[in-house]
Amino acid sequence: MLPLIRLLQLASPVLPVGAYTYSQGLEWAVESGAVRDEAAAARWIGDLLEWNLARFEAPLVAELIRAWDEEEDAKVAALNADFLASRETDELRAETVQMGYSLVRLLADLDAFAALPGRRARLLAVETPSFPAAWSAAAAAWGIPVDMALPAYLWAWLENQVMAAVKAVPLGQSAGQRLLATLGARIPTLAVQAAALPEGEWSNFTPGLALASSRHETQYTRLFRS
């Protein structure tokens, strides 16, 4: 049961990495009127879940876990660099760098991670670690298999997006739970597909997200940092 407990810790909204301060463009989508109710929030978040997270970030996390497990640190560095390069705006890049930095600091101080032979040194050797690179390092170190890790990673992202929608649209708590139930039901299938997706087929082609994020950078009033 210990890997499950560690996974719950990694996916917890109280993980101190600042995820709750980011909306990933959703705040601008609300400001522009593209997202104004529960149905629109479901479309926006669901499309990003399927076409961005499940087709790029989740497969990358799966490959990072394998690379950490097999001590392919050059592969870890390459995948980390690929993810940083995939961030289309300054704020999206700053988000993953800040969250990655915070998680690395946390893991480096946690005996449950730092005491494992070589893990701390290998993680600290990654230049400008992104959040997926740090998160996957913990998953690999704690023996969490990919088929458990990916659903949790996707769920943590979904939960943060729904809570951002609850605050920004705004939506009620019941609406938030309906979104989590409906969109969460898609995660098992998406996680299986992500784990098997060849690297040559990865894609984060979501121009709406890039435009929303770039507009958000100059939005006059903001609750969120992205």
PDB file of C-alpha atoms in Angstrom:
ATOM      1  CA  MET A   1       0.000   0.000   0.000  1.00  0.00           C
ATOM      2  CA  LEU A   2       2.916   2.396   0.494  1.00  0.00           C
ATOM      3  CA  PRO A   3       3.271   3.317  -3.215  1.00  0.00           C
ATOM      4  CA  LEU A   4      -0.437   4.207  -3.216  1.00  0.00           C
ATOM      5  CA  ILE A   5       0.031   6.440  -0.171  1.00  0.00           C
ATOM      6  CA  ARG A   6       3.001   8.149  -1.832  1.00  0.00           C
ATOM      7  CA  LEU A   7       0.934   8.636  -4.993  1.00  0.00           C
ATOM      8  CA  LEU A   8      -1.887  10.238  -3.015  1.00  0.00           C
ATOM      9  CA  GLN A   9       0.686  12.598  -1.530  1.00  0.00           C
ATOM     10  CA  LEU A  10       1.986  13.539  -4.997  1.00  0.00           C
ATOM     11  CA  ALA A  11      -1.506  14.122  -6.370  1.00  0.00           C
ATOM     12  CA  SER A  12      -2.782  16.021  -3.344  1.00  0.00           C
ATOM     13  CA  PRO A  13      -3.954  19.624  -3.836  1.00  0.00           C
ATOM     14  CA  VAL A  14      -2.000  20.511  -0.679  1.00  0.00           C
ATOM     15  CA  LEU A  15       1.317  19.531  -2.285  1.00  0.00           C
ATOM     16  CA  PRO A  16       3.209  22.805  -1.684  1.00  0.00           C
ATOM     17  CA  VAL A  17       4.158  23.666  -5.273  1.00  0.00           C
ATOM     18  CA  GLY A  18       1.704  26.516  -5.872  1.00  0.00           C
ATOM     19  CA  ALA A  19      -0.485  24.776  -8.470  1.00  0.00           C
ATOM     20  CA  TYR A  20      -3.584  26.538  -7.131  1.00  0.00           C
ATOM     21  CA  THR A  21      -2.185  29.916  -8.243  1.00  0.00           C
ATOM     22  CA  TYR A  22      -2.342  28.993 -11.942  1.00  0.00           C
ATOM     23  CA  SER A  23      -5.279  28.657 -14.352  1.00  0.00           C
ATOM     24  CA  GLN A  24      -3.311  27.943 -17.566  1.00  0.00           C
ATOM     25  CA  GLY A  25      -5.216  30.467 -19.656  1.00  0.00           C
ATOM     26  CA  LEU A  26      -8.629  29.610 -18.239  1.00  0.00           C
ATOM     27  CA  GLU A  27      -8.895  32.982 -16.507  1.00  0.00           C
ATOM     28  CA  TRP A  28      -8.563  34.791 -19.832  1.00  0.00           C
ATOM     29  CA  ALA A  29     -11.095  32.418 -21.430  1.00  0.00           C
ATOM     30  CA  VAL A  30     -13.536  33.510 -18.723  1.00  0.00           C
ATOM     31  CA  GLU A  31     -12.629  37.189 -19.189  1.00  0.00           C
ATOM     32  CA  SER A  32     -13.190  36.932 -22.956  1.00  0.00           C
ATOM     33  CA  GLY A  33     -16.566  35.250 -22.570  1.00  0.00           C
ATOM     34  CA  ALA A  34     -15.476  31.965 -24.133  1.00  0.00           C
ATOM     35  CA  VAL A  35     -16.127  30.226 -20.815  1.00  0.00           C
ATOM     36  CA  ARG A  36     -19.125  31.574 -18.957  1.00  0.00           C
ATOM     37  CA  ASP A  37     -20.961  28.569 -17.541  1.00  0.00           C
ATOM     38  CA  GLU A  38     -20.593  24.938 -16.506  1.00  0.00           C
ATOM     39  CA  ALA A  39     -21.065  23.547 -20.019  1.00  0.00           C
ATOM     40  CA  ALA A  40     -18.418  25.834 -21.517  1.00  0.00           C
ATOM     41  CA  ALA A  41     -16.004  25.031 -18.698  1.00  0.00           C
ATOM     42  CA  ALA A  42     -16.510  21.324 -19.388  1.00  0.00           C
ATOM     43  CA  ARG A  43     -15.698  21.837 -23.078  1.00  0.00           C
ATOM     44  CA  TRP A  44     -12.607  23.964 -22.401  1.00  0.00           C
ATOM     45  CA  ILE A  45     -11.129  21.748 -19.701  1.00  0.00           C
ATOM     46  CA  GLY A  46     -12.123  18.526 -21.469  1.00  0.00           C
ATOM     47  CA  ASP A  47     -10.494  19.586 -24.738  1.00  0.00           C
ATOM     48  CA  LEU A  48      -7.244  20.484 -22.977  1.00  0.00           C
ATOM     49  CA  LEU A  49      -7.328  17.212 -21.057  1.00  0.00           C
ATOM     50  CA  GLU A  50      -7.679  15.172 -24.241  1.00  0.00           C
ATOM     51  CA  TRP A  51      -5.675  17.128 -26.804  1.00  0.00           C
ATOM     52  CA  ASN A  52      -2.911  18.619 -24.676  1.00  0.00           C
ATOM     53  CA  LEU A  53      -2.366  16.712 -21.443  1.00  0.00           C
ATOM     54  CA  ALA A  54      -3.165  13.210 -22.688  1.00  0.00           C
ATOM     55  CA  ARG A  55      -1.311  13.573 -25.990  1.00  0.00           C
ATOM     56  CA  PHE A  56       1.843  15.277 -24.777  1.00  0.00           C
ATOM     57  CA  GLU A  57       2.381  15.890 -21.078  1.00  0.00           C
ATOM     58  CA  ALA A  58       1.112  12.506 -19.851  1.00  0.00           C
ATOM     59  CA  PRO A  59       3.112  10.448 -22.397  1.00  0.00           C
ATOM     60  CA  LEU A  60       6.151  12.531 -21.496  1.00  0.00           C
ATOM     61  CA  VAL A  61       5.635  11.789 -17.788  1.00  0.00           C
ATOM     62  CA  ALA A  62       5.389   8.073 -18.583  1.00  0.00           C
ATOM     63  CA  GLU A  63       8.650   8.186 -20.524  1.00  0.00           C
ATOM     64  CA  LEU A  64      10.323  10.197 -17.774  1.00  0.00           C
ATOM     65  CA  ILE A  65       9.349   7.584 -15.175  1.00  0.00           C
ATOM     66  CA  ARG A  66      10.874   4.871 -17.353  1.00  0.00           C
ATOM     67  CA  ALA A  67      14.028   6.944 -17.853  1.00  0.00           C
ATOM     68  CA  TRP A  68      14.415   7.552 -14.103  1.00  0.00           C
ATOM     69  CA  ASP A  69      13.876   3.838 -13.412  1.00  0.00           C
ATOM     70  CA  GLU A  70      16.465   2.787 -15.990  1.00  0.00           C
ATOM     71  CA  GLU A  71      18.963   5.467 -14.885  1.00  0.00           C
ATOM     72  CA  GLU A  72      18.965   7.097 -18.307  1.00  0.00           C
ATOM     73  CA  ASP A  73      19.758  10.562 -17.023  1.00  0.00           C
ATOM     74  CA  ALA A  74      20.609  11.888 -20.486  1.00  0.00           C
ATOM     75  CA  LYS A  75      17.108  10.897 -21.581  1.00  0.00           C
ATOM     76  CA  VAL A  76      15.649  12.654 -18.537  1.00  0.00           C
ATOM     77  CA  ALA A  77      17.547  15.831 -19.466  1.00  0.00           C
ATOM     78  CA  ALA A  78      16.380  15.626 -23.082  1.00  0.00           C
ATOM     79  CA  LEU A  79      12.738  15.114 -22.138  1.00  0.00           C
ATOM     80  CA  ASN A  80      12.915  17.945 -19.622  1.00  0.00           C
ATOM     81  CA  ALA A  81      14.351  20.249 -22.272  1.00  0.00           C
ATOM     82  CA  ASP A  82      11.619  19.182 -24.715  1.00  0.00           C
ATOM     83  CA  PHE A  83       8.920  20.048 -22.215  1.00  0.00           C
ATOM     84  CA  LEU A  84      10.411  23.456 -21.447  1.00  0.00           C
ATOM     85  CA  ALA A  85      10.642  24.169 -25.178  1.00  0.00           C
ATOM     86  CA  SER A  86       6.983  23.210 -25.620  1.00  0.00           C
ATOM     87  CA  ARG A  87       5.739  26.019 -23.367  1.00  0.00           C
ATOM     88  CA  GLU A  88       4.414  28.609 -25.825  1.00  0.00           C
ATOM     89  CA  THR A  89       4.349  31.643 -23.521  1.00  0.00           C
ATOM     90  CA  ASP A  90       6.498  33.172 -20.819  1.00  0.00           C
ATOM     91  CA  GLU A  91       3.930  32.505 -18.120  1.00  0.00           C
ATOM     92  CA  LEU A  92       3.460  28.822 -19.034  1.00  0.00           C
ATOM     93  CA  ARG A  93       7.216  28.314 -18.920  1.00  0.00           C
ATOM     94  CA  ALA A  94       7.503  30.248 -15.662  1.00  0.00           C
ATOM     95  CA  GLU A  95       4.720  28.105 -14.198  1.00  0.00           C
ATOM     96  CA  THR A  96       6.403  24.756 -14.806  1.00  0.00           C
ATOM     97  CA  VAL A  97       9.827  26.102 -13.757  1.00  0.00           C
ATOM     98  CA  GLN A  98       8.441  27.499 -10.494  1.00  0.00           C
ATOM     99  CA  MET A  99       6.485  24.339  -9.692  1.00  0.00           C
ATOM    100  CA  GLY A 100       9.440  22.164 -10.641  1.00  0.00           C
ATOM    101  CA  TYR A 101      11.773  24.183  -8.439  1.00  0.00           C
ATOM    102  CA  SER A 102       9.368  23.990  -5.497  1.00  0.00           C
ATOM    103  CA  LEU A 103       8.920  20.234  -5.850  1.00  0.00           C
ATOM    104  CA  VAL A 104      12.668  19.625  -6.159  1.00  0.00           C
ATOM    105  CA  ARG A 105      13.252  21.582  -2.938  1.00  0.00           C
ATOM    106  CA  LEU A 106      10.548  19.605  -1.183  1.00  0.00           C
ATOM    107  CA  LEU A 107      11.829  16.226  -2.362  1.00  0.00           C
ATOM    108  CA  ALA A 108      15.417  17.096  -1.519  1.00  0.00           C
ATOM    109  CA  ASP A 109      14.349  17.688   2.081  1.00  0.00           C
ATOM    110  CA  LEU A 110      12.037  14.677   2.425  1.00  0.00           C
ATOM    111  CA  ASP A 111      13.725  11.703   4.028  1.00  0.00           C
ATOM    112  CA  ALA A 112      11.311   9.416   2.159  1.00  0.00           C
ATOM    113  CA  PHE A 113      12.955  10.581  -1.083  1.00  0.00           C
ATOM    114  CA  ALA A 114      16.387  11.933  -0.190  1.00  0.00           C
ATOM    115  CA  ALA A 115      17.362   8.811   1.747  1.00  0.00           C
ATOM    116  CA  LEU A 116      16.979   6.616  -1.335  1.00  0.00           C
ATOM    117  CA  PRO A 117      20.440   5.932  -2.815  1.00  0.00           C
ATOM    118  CA  GLY A 118      21.398   8.383  -5.534  1.00  0.00           C
ATOM    119  CA  ARG A 119      17.935   9.837  -6.067  1.00  0.00           C
ATOM    120  CA  ARG A 120      18.576  13.260  -4.571  1.00  0.00           C
ATOM    121  CA  ALA A 121      21.825  13.793  -6.457  1.00  0.00           C
ATOM    122  CA  ARG A 122      20.317  12.695  -9.764  1.00  0.00           C
ATOM    123  CA  LEU A 123      17.355  15.045  -9.378  1.00  0.00           C
ATOM    124  CA  LEU A 124      19.507  18.000  -8.347  1.00  0.00           C
ATOM    125  CA  ALA A 125      21.681  17.412 -11.431  1.00  0.00           C
ATOM    126  CA  VAL A 126      18.775  18.250 -13.787  1.00  0.00           C
ATOM    127  CA  GLU A 127      19.212  21.753 -15.177  1.00  0.00           C
ATOM    128  CA  THR A 128      16.056  23.891 -14.799  1.00  0.00           C
ATOM    129  CA  PRO A 129      13.790  21.001 -13.829  1.00  0.00           C
ATOM    130  CA  SER A 130      10.206  21.245 -15.058  1.00  0.00           C
ATOM    131  CA  PHE A 131       7.321  20.073 -12.924  1.00  0.00           C
ATOM    132  CA  PRO A 132       6.872  16.811 -14.915  1.00  0.00           C
ATOM    133  CA  ALA A 133      10.579  16.006 -14.486  1.00  0.00           C
ATOM    134  CA  ALA A 134      10.446  16.465 -10.711  1.00  0.00           C
ATOM    135  CA  TRP A 135       7.084  14.723 -10.307  1.00  0.00           C
ATOM    136  CA  SER A 136       8.190  11.709 -12.330  1.00  0.00           C
ATOM    137  CA  ALA A 137      11.394  11.477 -10.286  1.00  0.00           C
ATOM    138  CA  ALA A 138       9.329  11.041  -7.134  1.00  0.00           C
ATOM    139  CA  ALA A 139       6.982   8.546  -8.788  1.00  0.00           C
ATOM    140  CA  ALA A 140       9.901   6.426  -9.972  1.00  0.00           C
ATOM    141  CA  ALA A 141      11.757   6.617  -6.666  1.00  0.00           C
ATOM    142  CA  TRP A 142       8.682   5.526  -4.724  1.00  0.00           C
ATOM    143  CA  GLY A 143       7.971   2.574  -6.993  1.00  0.00           C
ATOM    144  CA  ILE A 144       4.742   3.917  -8.451  1.00  0.00           C
ATOM    145  CA  PRO A 145       3.999   2.134 -11.740  1.00  0.00           C
ATOM    146  CA  VAL A 146       3.104   4.125 -14.833  1.00  0.00           C
ATOM    147  CA  ASP A 147      -0.429   2.734 -14.978  1.00  0.00           C
ATOM    148  CA  MET A 148      -1.094   4.238 -11.542  1.00  0.00           C
ATOM    149  CA  ALA A 149       0.956   7.396 -11.961  1.00  0.00           C
ATOM    150  CA  LEU A 150      -0.659   8.735 -15.138  1.00  0.00           C
ATOM    151  CA  PRO A 151      -4.284   8.688 -13.919  1.00  0.00           C
ATOM    152  CA  ALA A 152      -3.173  10.479 -10.749  1.00  0.00           C
ATOM    153  CA  TYR A 153      -1.188  13.072 -12.695  1.00  0.00           C
ATOM    154  CA  LEU A 154      -4.143  13.769 -14.986  1.00  0.00           C
ATOM    155  CA  TRP A 155      -6.531  13.889 -12.038  1.00  0.00           C
ATOM    156  CA  ALA A 156      -4.367  16.415 -10.168  1.00  0.00           C
ATOM    157  CA  TRP A 157      -4.339  18.665 -13.252  1.00  0.00           C
ATOM    158  CA  LEU A 158      -8.096  18.269 -13.732  1.00  0.00           C
ATOM    159  CA  GLU A 159      -8.830  19.052 -10.098  1.00  0.00           C
ATOM    160  CA  ASN A 160      -6.785  22.241 -10.274  1.00  0.00           C
ATOM    161  CA  GLN A 161      -8.506  23.358 -13.491  1.00  0.00           C
ATOM    162  CA  VAL A 162     -11.965  22.717 -12.081  1.00  0.00           C
ATOM    163  CA  MET A 163     -11.179  24.636  -8.915  1.00  0.00           C
ATOM    164  CA  ALA A 164      -9.892  27.509 -11.050  1.00  0.00           C
ATOM    165  CA  ALA A 165     -13.197  27.463 -12.944  1.00  0.00           C
ATOM    166  CA  VAL A 166     -15.165  27.413  -9.690  1.00  0.00           C
ATOM    167  CA  LYS A 167     -13.373  30.613  -8.653  1.00  0.00           C
ATOM    168  CA  ALA A 168     -13.160  32.426 -11.989  1.00  0.00           C
ATOM    169  CA  VAL A 169     -16.484  31.777 -13.776  1.00  0.00           C
ATOM    170  CA  PRO A 170     -17.676  31.479 -10.951  1.00  0.00           C
ATOM    171  CA  LEU A 171     -19.334  28.086 -10.478  1.00  0.00           C
ATOM    172  CA  GLY A 172     -20.834  26.523  -7.400  1.00  0.00           C
ATOM    173  CA  GLN A 173     -19.250  23.654  -5.538  1.00  0.00           C
ATOM    174  CA  SER A 174     -21.873  21.210  -6.880  1.00  0.00           C
ATOM    175  CA  ALA A 175     -21.040  22.247 -10.441  1.00  0.00           C
ATOM    176  CA  GLY A 176     -17.383  21.649  -9.688  1.00  0.00           C
ATOM    177  CA  GLN A 177     -18.134  18.149  -8.461  1.00  0.00           C
ATOM    178  CA  ARG A 178     -20.212  17.421 -11.563  1.00  0.00           C
ATOM    179  CA  LEU A 179     -17.279  18.499 -13.740  1.00  0.00           C
ATOM    180  CA  LEU A 180     -14.881  16.297 -11.799  1.00  0.00           C
ATOM    181  CA  ALA A 181     -17.225  13.318 -12.070  1.00  0.00           C
ATOM    182  CA  THR A 182     -17.884  13.760 -15.790  1.00  0.00           C
ATOM    183  CA  LEU A 183     -14.373  14.650 -16.944  1.00  0.00           C
ATOM    184  CA  GLY A 184     -12.721  12.320 -14.443  1.00  0.00           C
ATOM    185  CA  ALA A 185     -14.526   9.393 -16.048  1.00  0.00           C
ATOM    186  CA  ARG A 186     -12.453   9.994 -19.193  1.00  0.00           C
ATOM    187  CA  ILE A 187      -9.122   9.704 -17.402  1.00  0.00           C
ATOM    188  CA  PRO A 188      -8.711   5.885 -17.309  1.00  0.00           C
ATOM    189  CA  THR A 189      -8.968   5.570 -21.106  1.00  0.00           C
ATOM    190  CA  LEU A 190      -6.810   8.636 -21.738  1.00  0.00           C
ATOM    191  CA  ALA A 191      -4.129   7.370 -19.344  1.00  0.00           C
ATOM    192  CA  VAL A 192      -3.925   3.998 -21.097  1.00  0.00           C
ATOM    193  CA  GLN A 193      -3.643   5.709 -24.481  1.00  0.00           C
ATOM    194  CA  ALA A 194      -1.001   8.112 -23.185  1.00  0.00           C
ATOM    195  CA  ALA A 195       1.161   5.322 -21.785  1.00  0.00           C
ATOM    196  CA  ALA A 196       1.212   3.571 -25.156  1.00  0.00           C
ATOM    197  CA  LEU A 197       1.583   6.633 -27.395  1.00  0.00           C
ATOM    198  CA  PRO A 198       4.885   6.558 -29.346  1.00  0.00           C
ATOM    199  CA  GLU A 199       7.047   9.638 -28.954  1.00  0.00           C
ATOM    200  CA  GLY A 200       6.744  10.400 -32.658  1.00  0.00           C
ATOM    201  CA  GLU A 201       2.997  10.887 -32.192  1.00  0.00           C
ATOM    202  CA  TRP A 202       3.139  13.225 -29.201  1.00  0.00           C
ATOM    203  CA  SER A 203       1.424  16.557 -29.845  1.00  0.00           C
ATOM    204  CA  ASN A 204       0.445  19.585 -27.791  1.00  0.00           C
ATOM    205  CA  PHE A 205      -1.143  21.459 -30.699  1.00  0.00           C
ATOM    206  CA  THR A 206      -3.694  23.515 -28.785  1.00  0.00           C
ATOM    207  CA  PRO A 207      -3.502  27.042 -30.260  1.00  0.00           C
ATOM    208  CA  GLY A 208      -6.443  28.178 -28.148  1.00  0.00           C
ATOM    209  CA  LEU A 209      -4.409  27.559 -25.003  1.00  0.00           C
ATOM    210  CA  ALA A 210      -1.410  29.443 -26.396  1.00  0.00           C
ATOM    211  CA  LEU A 211      -3.576  32.420 -27.357  1.00  0.00           C
ATOM    212  CA  ALA A 212      -5.384  32.438 -24.016  1.00  0.00           C
ATOM    213  CA  SER A 213      -2.106  32.317 -22.125  1.00  0.00           C
ATOM    214  CA  SER A 214      -0.541  35.107 -24.189  1.00  0.00           C
ATOM    215  CA  ARG A 215      -3.615  37.297 -23.687  1.00  0.00           C
ATOM    216  CA  HIS A 216      -3.600  36.519 -19.985  1.00  0.00           C
ATOM    217  CA  GLU A 217      -0.071  37.898 -19.641  1.00  0.00           C
ATOM    218  CA  THR A 218      -1.444  41.421 -20.235  1.00  0.00           C
ATOM    219  CA  GLN A 219      -4.884  40.952 -18.674  1.00  0.00           C
ATOM    220  CA  TYR A 220      -5.692  43.982 -16.539  1.00  0.00           C
ATOM    221  CA  THR A 221      -7.078  42.229 -13.446  1.00  0.00           C
ATOM    222  CA  ARG A 222      -6.048  38.679 -12.545  1.00  0.00           C
ATOM    223  CA  LEU A 223      -6.560  36.179  -9.771  1.00  0.00           C
ATOM    224  CA  PHE A 224      -4.130  33.646 -11.240  1.00  0.00           C
ATOM    225  CA  ARG A 225      -0.515  33.735 -12.370  1.00  0.00           C
ATOM    226  CA  SER A 226      -1.254  32.004 -15.691  1.00  0.00           C
TER     227      SER A 226
END
